[in-house]
Amino acid sequence: MLGPDDHYIIISADTHAGGSHAQYREFLEEKYVADFDAWREKYKNPFKDLKDTDLRIRNWDSDRRDADQFADGVVAEVIYPNTVPPFFPSFVLFAQPPKPEEYEHRLAGVRAHNRWMVDYVSQAPERRAGIGQIFINNVDDAIADAIWCKENGLRGGILIGAVPPTADWIKPLYHPDYDRLWAVCADMEIPVNAHSGTGSPAYQPAPAMPLVHFLEIPFYSQRPLVNLILGGVFERFPKLKFALTEAGCAWIPDLLATMDNLLAGMRSNKVGEMRFDGEIVPPRSATEYFHQNCFVGVSQPTPADITASQGIVGWDRVAWGSDYPHEEGTHPFTREHLRQVVGHLEPEMIQQLLAGNAAKHYGFDLAALQPYADKYGPTVAEIAQPLTSLPEGANQALERSAAQLAKSA
């Protein structure tokens, strides 16, 4: 039982890192270096804010990262990609899947990133769970890369991108052709991850395009969960571990209820005038599959996310995330954020959210992390103090939750 002076272990289930172009060059296969140099010379970063050196170096400077994380009370992390890998057209999570003519070079780029990630997490292996990238254009390549990530210590597993509806050269995630990949991941205990931002279609350029894109990100981010449940993947592979991150979780109960109703109607042929072959309908409810296979990395959780986690989502299915180094994340006000959204809960529940669930899903050793927590982590008493006002310079995460709390008061 945790006492007032005990320190919380904090594992962020959602952080981001990536190499600079110069660093990625060192991890490319030699035969692609000349092509990379030519590509790099022409590449222009569309994100002007990332030209600021201080924002950029947090992606790859290990010492700076540790200093920021420890100051914020975070002692371990699950690391998703960031930056722009070789031969990518844009930021890694927003980039469209490679077309057939792009595939060879883009694959070389993500493999360079994976080698970089192995090197990066090796600098603090007990505190960093790196996630490797794969493409699903070619299932044999995807399997080989998933195995490589596992064998080279990327215990965060693999990141699969949601397939945009405009990417008709790639089969959707519900297609049975991917069963060989899911089988390997289930058998080798390789976590499969999806992250918000992937899966959006290729929008036509227009002044309103960014507004439409950002409004629709949540819908497209949810599609991997829908595809895997309705495609029967979790029925065929009950041991497959799937995580969806930085998409919140307050929406999950309604989506599960919608899928439950759809599946029940399809089984009884009561969906309007439509009739369905019973063999295509998974035999269990979407809610059951979610609790069997799924896990949610809830970044910058709002009060609504916390409420949903205590209900149908399940407290054992969620893990807290900071989204470092992104500006919409909780850094450098993680302590204040936790006081704001979970400080009223029992300490054991808070510790499960902050570390216990992530440790179980991604293989962290909590005993190895405790000394770091005792040195850097907040105490139980500190987080139990209500946040009565926002600090000067409050970030987006604090402001979002404050607005939601004010609205519900």
Short mmCIF file of C-alpha atoms in Angstrom, two decimals:
data_model
loop_
_atom_site.label_atom_id
_atom_site.label_comp_id
_atom_site.label_asym_id
_atom_site.label_seq_id
_atom_site.Cartn_x
_atom_site.Cartn_y
_atom_site.Cartn_z
CA MET A 1 0.00 0.00 0.00
CA LEU A 2 1.36 3.40 -0.97
CA GLY A 3 1.93 6.00 1.73
CA PRO A 4 2.05 9.82 1.43
CA ASP A 5 5.84 9.91 1.15
CA ASP A 6 6.12 7.16 -1.46
CA HIS A 7 7.10 8.16 -4.97
CA TYR A 8 5.08 7.26 -8.03
CA ILE A 9 6.81 5.46 -10.87
CA ILE A 10 5.78 7.26 -14.06
CA ILE A 11 6.07 5.53 -17.43
CA SER A 12 4.87 7.56 -20.37
CA ALA A 13 3.11 5.24 -22.81
CA ASP A 14 3.44 7.86 -25.53
CA THR A 15 6.61 9.77 -26.35
CA HIS A 16 8.32 10.44 -29.65
CA ALA A 17 11.88 10.40 -30.94
CA GLY A 18 13.66 10.24 -34.23
CA GLY A 19 17.03 10.92 -35.76
CA SER A 20 18.26 13.92 -37.66
CA HIS A 21 18.95 13.40 -41.34
CA ALA A 22 22.66 13.35 -40.61
CA GLN A 23 22.14 10.62 -38.02
CA TYR A 24 19.88 8.55 -40.24
CA ARG A 25 22.53 8.64 -42.96
CA GLU A 26 24.83 6.67 -40.67
CA PHE A 27 22.24 3.90 -40.35
CA LEU A 28 21.34 3.56 -44.04
CA GLU A 29 22.49 0.65 -46.12
CA GLU A 30 25.47 1.82 -48.16
CA LYS A 31 23.75 1.30 -51.50
CA TYR A 32 21.16 3.97 -50.64
CA VAL A 33 23.51 6.68 -49.37
CA ALA A 34 24.01 8.44 -52.71
CA ASP A 35 20.27 8.48 -53.35
CA PHE A 36 19.74 9.80 -49.83
CA ASP A 37 22.20 12.64 -50.35
CA ALA A 38 20.38 13.67 -53.51
CA TRP A 39 16.99 13.46 -51.76
CA ARG A 40 18.21 15.38 -48.73
CA GLU A 41 19.54 18.22 -50.86
CA LYS A 42 16.07 18.82 -52.31
CA TYR A 43 14.00 18.15 -49.18
CA LYS A 44 12.21 21.08 -47.53
CA ASN A 45 10.72 20.75 -44.05
CA PRO A 46 7.03 21.74 -44.21
CA PHE A 47 6.91 22.29 -40.44
CA LYS A 48 8.51 25.69 -39.98
CA ASP A 49 8.39 25.50 -36.17
CA LEU A 50 10.77 22.54 -36.20
CA LYS A 51 13.49 24.73 -37.63
CA ASP A 52 13.97 25.91 -34.06
CA THR A 53 17.00 24.01 -32.79
CA ASP A 54 15.68 23.59 -29.25
CA LEU A 55 12.49 21.90 -30.44
CA ARG A 56 14.31 19.62 -32.83
CA ILE A 57 17.12 18.33 -30.63
CA ARG A 58 14.71 16.90 -28.07
CA ASN A 59 13.99 14.19 -30.62
CA TRP A 60 17.50 12.77 -30.57
CA ASP A 61 19.61 14.34 -27.79
CA SER A 62 19.61 11.62 -25.14
CA ASP A 63 21.02 13.78 -22.33
CA ARG A 64 18.57 16.60 -23.02
CA ARG A 65 15.72 14.10 -23.11
CA ASP A 66 16.67 12.58 -19.77
CA ALA A 67 17.00 16.02 -18.18
CA ASP A 68 13.55 17.04 -19.39
CA GLN A 69 11.89 13.77 -18.44
CA PHE A 70 13.43 13.52 -14.98
CA ALA A 71 12.57 17.15 -14.21
CA ASP A 72 8.99 16.29 -15.17
CA GLY A 73 8.92 13.19 -12.96
CA VAL A 74 8.88 10.71 -15.87
CA VAL A 75 11.40 7.88 -15.47
CA ALA A 76 10.56 5.55 -18.38
CA GLU A 77 8.87 5.77 -21.75
CA VAL A 78 7.44 4.01 -24.77
CA ILE A 79 8.96 5.71 -27.81
CA TYR A 80 7.09 6.17 -31.08
CA PRO A 81 8.78 7.64 -34.16
CA ASN A 82 9.04 11.30 -34.95
CA THR A 83 10.92 13.49 -37.44
CA VAL A 84 11.27 12.57 -41.13
CA PRO A 85 13.03 9.28 -42.01
CA PRO A 86 15.01 9.01 -45.26
CA PHE A 87 12.96 9.27 -48.45
CA PHE A 88 9.75 10.26 -46.61
CA PRO A 89 7.69 13.10 -48.08
CA SER A 90 6.78 14.56 -44.68
CA PHE A 91 6.50 13.97 -40.93
CA VAL A 92 6.48 10.23 -40.32
CA LEU A 93 2.97 9.90 -38.85
CA PHE A 94 1.27 12.01 -41.51
CA ALA A 95 3.05 10.51 -44.51
CA GLN A 96 0.99 8.44 -46.92
CA PRO A 97 1.99 4.76 -47.29
CA PRO A 98 4.60 4.22 -50.00
CA LYS A 99 3.39 3.59 -53.51
CA PRO A 100 4.92 0.62 -55.34
CA GLU A 101 7.50 2.81 -57.07
CA GLU A 102 8.49 4.38 -53.70
CA TYR A 103 8.50 1.23 -51.64
CA GLU A 104 12.15 0.17 -51.90
CA HIS A 105 13.56 3.51 -50.79
CA ARG A 106 10.91 4.18 -48.14
CA LEU A 107 11.54 0.71 -46.70
CA ALA A 108 15.25 1.49 -46.56
CA GLY A 109 14.32 4.66 -44.69
CA VAL A 110 12.26 2.97 -41.97
CA ARG A 111 14.91 0.30 -41.54
CA ALA A 112 17.46 3.07 -40.98
CA HIS A 113 15.11 4.52 -38.38
CA ASN A 114 14.77 1.14 -36.67
CA ARG A 115 18.55 0.76 -36.46
CA TRP A 116 18.74 4.28 -35.06
CA MET A 117 16.04 3.43 -32.50
CA VAL A 118 17.91 0.32 -31.35
CA ASP A 119 20.98 2.48 -30.75
CA TYR A 120 18.93 5.15 -28.99
CA VAL A 121 17.16 2.86 -26.54
CA SER A 122 20.43 1.03 -25.80
CA GLN A 123 21.56 4.16 -23.96
CA ALA A 124 18.90 3.51 -21.30
CA PRO A 125 17.46 0.04 -22.01
CA GLU A 126 15.63 -0.38 -18.71
CA ARG A 127 13.86 2.97 -19.18
CA ARG A 128 13.14 3.04 -22.92
CA ALA A 129 10.85 0.74 -24.90
CA GLY A 130 11.37 1.61 -28.54
CA ILE A 131 8.81 0.91 -31.24
CA GLY A 132 9.94 -0.13 -34.71
CA GLN A 133 8.27 0.82 -37.96
CA ILE A 134 7.07 -1.56 -40.63
CA PHE A 135 5.22 -1.26 -43.92
CA ILE A 136 2.49 -3.74 -44.79
CA ASN A 137 2.80 -3.40 -48.57
CA ASN A 138 4.66 -6.71 -48.56
CA VAL A 139 3.71 -9.20 -45.84
CA ASP A 140 6.99 -11.11 -46.04
CA ASP A 141 8.97 -7.90 -45.50
CA ALA A 142 6.64 -6.89 -42.67
CA ILE A 143 7.17 -10.23 -40.92
CA ALA A 144 10.93 -10.02 -41.36
CA ASP A 145 11.02 -6.50 -39.93
CA ALA A 146 8.77 -7.41 -36.99
CA ILE A 147 11.06 -10.31 -36.10
CA TRP A 148 14.12 -8.07 -36.50
CA CYS A 149 12.63 -5.52 -34.10
CA LYS A 150 11.91 -8.22 -31.54
CA GLU A 151 15.34 -9.80 -31.82
CA ASN A 152 17.10 -6.44 -31.56
CA GLY A 153 15.44 -5.35 -28.35
CA LEU A 154 12.63 -3.05 -29.51
CA ARG A 155 10.24 -4.36 -26.87
CA GLY A 156 7.72 -1.64 -27.66
CA GLY A 157 6.83 -3.76 -30.68
CA ILE A 158 5.90 -2.47 -34.12
CA LEU A 159 3.92 0.47 -35.45
CA ILE A 160 1.40 -0.23 -38.17
CA GLY A 161 -0.09 2.69 -40.01
CA ALA A 162 -3.81 2.83 -40.63
CA VAL A 163 -4.44 2.30 -44.35
CA PRO A 164 -6.00 5.44 -45.88
CA PRO A 165 -9.06 4.86 -48.07
CA THR A 166 -7.19 6.51 -50.93
CA ALA A 167 -4.27 4.04 -50.71
CA ASP A 168 -5.81 1.43 -52.99
CA TRP A 169 -2.43 -0.22 -53.62
CA ILE A 170 -2.48 -1.63 -50.06
CA LYS A 171 -5.04 -4.05 -48.68
CA PRO A 172 -6.99 -2.84 -45.62
CA LEU A 173 -6.09 -4.11 -42.17
CA TYR A 174 -9.15 -6.37 -42.04
CA HIS A 175 -7.86 -8.42 -45.00
CA PRO A 176 -6.92 -12.03 -44.13
CA ASP A 177 -3.66 -11.75 -46.09
CA TYR A 178 -2.16 -10.20 -42.95
CA ASP A 179 -2.93 -13.25 -40.82
CA ARG A 180 0.64 -14.50 -41.22
CA LEU A 181 1.90 -11.25 -39.69
CA TRP A 182 -0.58 -11.36 -36.82
CA ALA A 183 0.35 -14.98 -36.13
CA VAL A 184 4.04 -14.11 -35.80
CA CYS A 185 3.28 -11.15 -33.54
CA ALA A 186 1.01 -13.24 -31.33
CA ASP A 187 3.44 -16.16 -31.10
CA MET A 188 6.49 -13.98 -30.44
CA GLU A 189 4.63 -11.57 -28.13
CA ILE A 190 5.36 -8.56 -30.32
CA PRO A 191 3.00 -5.70 -29.42
CA VAL A 192 1.22 -4.20 -32.43
CA ASN A 193 0.69 -0.45 -32.11
CA ALA A 194 -1.33 2.16 -33.94
CA HIS A 195 -0.99 5.89 -33.36
CA SER A 196 -3.23 8.82 -34.10
CA GLY A 197 -2.35 10.78 -37.21
CA THR A 198 -1.97 7.83 -39.53
CA GLY A 199 -4.58 6.70 -42.02
CA SER A 200 -5.89 10.04 -43.23
CA PRO A 201 -6.59 10.20 -46.96
CA ALA A 202 -4.54 12.20 -49.44
CA TYR A 203 -6.43 15.48 -49.26
CA GLN A 204 -6.67 17.78 -52.24
CA PRO A 205 -4.82 21.06 -51.58
CA ALA A 206 -7.09 23.96 -50.64
CA PRO A 207 -7.07 26.68 -47.96
CA ALA A 208 -9.42 24.68 -45.71
CA MET A 209 -7.51 21.42 -46.10
CA PRO A 210 -5.61 21.62 -42.76
CA LEU A 211 -8.86 22.30 -40.90
CA VAL A 212 -10.61 19.32 -42.46
CA HIS A 213 -7.55 17.12 -41.92
CA PHE A 214 -7.28 17.85 -38.21
CA LEU A 215 -11.01 17.53 -37.64
CA GLU A 216 -11.01 14.08 -39.25
CA ILE A 217 -7.85 12.73 -37.60
CA PRO A 218 -9.83 11.09 -34.75
CA PHE A 219 -12.05 9.16 -37.17
CA TYR A 220 -9.16 7.77 -39.20
CA SER A 221 -7.14 7.04 -36.06
CA GLN A 222 -9.94 4.77 -34.83
CA ARG A 223 -10.06 2.69 -38.01
CA PRO A 224 -7.34 0.16 -37.04
CA LEU A 225 -9.37 -0.83 -33.98
CA VAL A 226 -12.53 -1.15 -36.07
CA ASN A 227 -10.77 -3.07 -38.85
CA LEU A 228 -9.15 -5.58 -36.51
CA ILE A 229 -12.33 -6.26 -34.53
CA LEU A 230 -14.75 -6.50 -37.45
CA GLY A 231 -12.20 -8.35 -39.56
CA GLY A 232 -12.15 -11.16 -37.00
CA VAL A 233 -8.44 -10.72 -36.29
CA PHE A 234 -8.91 -10.91 -32.53
CA GLU A 235 -11.15 -13.96 -32.91
CA ARG A 236 -8.41 -15.77 -34.84
CA PHE A 237 -5.54 -14.44 -32.69
CA PRO A 238 -6.74 -14.08 -29.09
CA LYS A 239 -3.18 -13.55 -27.81
CA LEU A 240 -2.36 -10.68 -30.16
CA LYS A 241 -1.52 -7.51 -28.21
CA PHE A 242 -2.82 -4.33 -29.84
CA ALA A 243 -2.39 -0.78 -28.55
CA LEU A 244 -3.94 2.42 -29.84
CA THR A 245 -2.17 5.55 -28.65
CA GLU A 246 -2.72 9.30 -28.46
CA ALA A 247 -6.33 9.07 -29.51
CA GLY A 248 -7.90 9.46 -26.06
CA CYS A 249 -10.43 6.91 -24.89
CA ALA A 250 -13.62 8.79 -24.01
CA TRP A 251 -15.02 7.81 -27.42
CA ILE A 252 -14.40 4.09 -27.00
CA PRO A 253 -17.59 3.15 -25.09
CA ASP A 254 -19.84 4.61 -27.79
CA LEU A 255 -17.85 2.99 -30.59
CA LEU A 256 -17.90 -0.41 -28.88
CA ALA A 257 -21.65 -0.10 -28.33
CA THR A 258 -22.14 0.76 -32.00
CA MET A 259 -20.11 -2.26 -33.11
CA ASP A 260 -21.84 -4.51 -30.58
CA ASN A 261 -25.23 -3.50 -31.96
CA LEU A 262 -24.06 -3.94 -35.54
CA LEU A 263 -22.68 -7.42 -34.89
CA ALA A 264 -25.79 -8.49 -32.99
CA GLY A 265 -27.99 -7.26 -35.82
CA MET A 266 -25.89 -9.00 -38.44
CA ARG A 267 -26.08 -12.28 -36.55
CA SER A 268 -29.86 -12.07 -36.45
CA ASN A 269 -30.20 -10.55 -39.94
CA LYS A 270 -31.89 -7.46 -38.51
CA VAL A 271 -29.93 -4.72 -40.23
CA GLY A 272 -32.62 -3.25 -42.44
CA GLU A 273 -33.00 -5.24 -45.64
CA MET A 274 -29.39 -6.39 -45.62
CA ARG A 275 -28.58 -10.07 -45.15
CA PHE A 276 -25.20 -11.45 -44.16
CA ASP A 277 -23.35 -14.72 -44.33
CA GLY A 278 -22.98 -15.79 -40.72
CA GLU A 279 -19.40 -16.92 -41.34
CA ILE A 280 -18.18 -13.37 -41.83
CA VAL A 281 -19.55 -12.12 -38.51
CA PRO A 282 -17.23 -12.55 -35.48
CA PRO A 283 -19.05 -14.66 -32.88
CA ARG A 284 -18.33 -12.44 -29.87
CA SER A 285 -19.03 -8.81 -29.08
CA ALA A 286 -16.66 -5.99 -29.93
CA THR A 287 -16.47 -5.18 -26.23
CA GLU A 288 -15.24 -8.70 -25.47
CA TYR A 289 -12.56 -8.50 -28.15
CA PHE A 290 -11.46 -5.11 -26.87
CA HIS A 291 -10.98 -6.43 -23.34
CA GLN A 292 -9.23 -9.53 -24.65
CA ASN A 293 -6.70 -7.93 -27.00
CA CYS A 294 -6.60 -4.16 -26.71
CA PHE A 295 -4.73 -1.56 -24.75
CA VAL A 296 -4.91 2.23 -24.91
CA GLY A 297 -2.11 4.74 -24.45
CA VAL A 298 -4.06 7.78 -23.29
CA SER A 299 -1.92 10.84 -23.86
CA GLN A 300 -2.71 14.00 -21.89
CA PRO A 301 -5.91 12.37 -20.60
CA THR A 302 -8.86 14.64 -19.96
CA PRO A 303 -11.37 14.12 -17.15
CA ALA A 304 -13.65 12.45 -19.71
CA ASP A 305 -10.91 9.95 -20.55
CA ILE A 306 -10.44 9.14 -16.86
CA THR A 307 -14.18 8.59 -16.44
CA ALA A 308 -14.32 6.27 -19.47
CA SER A 309 -11.30 4.35 -18.16
CA GLN A 310 -13.13 3.65 -14.92
CA GLY A 311 -16.09 2.31 -16.88
CA ILE A 312 -16.41 0.13 -19.96
CA VAL A 313 -12.86 0.77 -21.21
CA GLY A 314 -11.38 -0.79 -18.08
CA TRP A 315 -8.74 0.62 -15.73
CA ASP A 316 -6.41 -2.27 -16.58
CA ARG A 317 -6.63 -1.39 -20.30
CA VAL A 318 -5.19 2.15 -20.14
CA ALA A 319 -1.82 3.78 -19.57
CA TRP A 320 -0.99 7.44 -19.14
CA GLY A 321 1.14 9.25 -21.73
CA SER A 322 2.88 12.63 -21.82
CA ASP A 323 3.37 12.93 -25.61
CA TYR A 324 6.87 14.36 -25.06
CA PRO A 325 8.33 16.32 -26.86
CA HIS A 326 5.18 17.60 -28.58
CA GLU A 327 3.83 20.94 -27.44
CA GLU A 328 0.30 19.58 -26.93
CA GLY A 329 1.70 17.18 -24.32
CA THR A 330 2.01 17.54 -20.55
CA HIS A 331 5.70 18.52 -20.36
CA PRO A 332 6.85 20.50 -18.39
CA PHE A 333 3.71 20.47 -16.23
CA THR A 334 3.18 16.74 -15.76
CA ARG A 335 2.89 17.03 -11.98
CA GLU A 336 0.25 19.72 -12.30
CA HIS A 337 -1.58 17.72 -14.95
CA LEU A 338 -1.74 14.66 -12.71
CA ARG A 339 -2.99 16.72 -9.79
CA GLN A 340 -5.65 18.11 -12.10
CA VAL A 341 -7.06 14.88 -13.56
CA VAL A 342 -6.20 11.94 -11.24
CA GLY A 343 -5.17 13.42 -7.90
CA HIS A 344 -8.55 12.55 -6.37
CA LEU A 345 -8.14 8.82 -7.03
CA GLU A 346 -6.73 6.15 -4.75
CA PRO A 347 -2.91 5.97 -4.95
CA GLU A 348 -2.94 2.35 -6.09
CA MET A 349 -5.21 3.25 -9.00
CA ILE A 350 -2.95 6.15 -9.94
CA GLN A 351 0.14 3.94 -9.86
CA GLN A 352 -1.56 1.36 -12.06
CA LEU A 353 -2.39 4.07 -14.61
CA LEU A 354 1.06 5.67 -14.47
CA ALA A 355 3.17 2.52 -14.58
CA GLY A 356 1.58 -0.81 -13.76
CA ASN A 357 -0.39 -1.29 -16.96
CA ALA A 358 2.39 -0.06 -19.26
CA ALA A 359 4.92 -2.26 -17.47
CA LYS A 360 2.76 -5.32 -18.06
CA HIS A 361 2.09 -4.53 -21.72
CA TYR A 362 5.61 -3.46 -22.72
CA GLY A 363 7.79 -5.44 -20.32
CA PHE A 364 9.21 -2.80 -17.98
CA ASP A 365 10.80 -3.95 -14.72
CA LEU A 366 9.16 -1.82 -12.03
CA ALA A 367 11.76 -2.79 -9.43
CA ALA A 368 14.51 -1.45 -11.71
CA LEU A 369 12.60 1.80 -12.17
CA GLN A 370 11.85 2.41 -8.49
CA PRO A 371 15.25 4.00 -7.68
CA TYR A 372 14.69 6.52 -10.47
CA ALA A 373 11.20 7.23 -9.16
CA ASP A 374 12.52 7.72 -5.64
CA LYS A 375 14.93 10.33 -6.99
CA TYR A 376 12.77 12.09 -9.59
CA GLY A 377 9.13 11.06 -9.23
CA PRO A 378 6.39 12.97 -7.43
CA THR A 379 5.15 11.77 -4.07
CA VAL A 380 1.70 10.49 -3.35
CA ALA A 381 1.06 13.53 -1.16
CA GLU A 382 2.12 15.93 -3.92
CA ILE A 383 -0.26 14.50 -6.52
CA ALA A 384 -3.09 14.41 -3.97
CA GLN A 385 -2.99 18.21 -3.68
CA PRO A 386 -5.83 19.69 -5.79
CA LEU A 387 -4.77 22.06 -8.55
CA THR A 388 -6.75 25.19 -7.73
CA SER A 389 -5.25 27.45 -10.40
CA LEU A 390 -3.20 27.05 -13.55
CA PRO A 391 0.51 27.86 -13.34
CA GLU A 392 2.00 30.71 -15.32
CA GLY A 393 2.63 29.60 -18.89
CA ALA A 394 0.19 26.69 -18.61
CA ASN A 395 0.35 24.40 -21.62
CA GLN A 396 -2.38 23.08 -23.89
CA ALA A 397 -2.92 19.90 -21.86
CA LEU A 398 -3.68 21.85 -18.69
CA GLU A 399 -5.93 24.30 -20.51
CA ARG A 400 -7.95 21.52 -22.20
CA SER A 401 -8.64 19.71 -18.95
CA ALA A 402 -9.40 22.95 -17.11
CA ALA A 403 -11.97 23.88 -19.75
CA GLN A 404 -13.60 20.46 -19.51
CA LEU A 405 -13.72 20.59 -15.72
CA ALA A 406 -15.22 24.08 -15.80
CA LYS A 407 -17.89 22.97 -18.26
CA SER A 408 -18.90 20.01 -16.11
CA ALA A 409 -18.89 21.94 -12.82
#
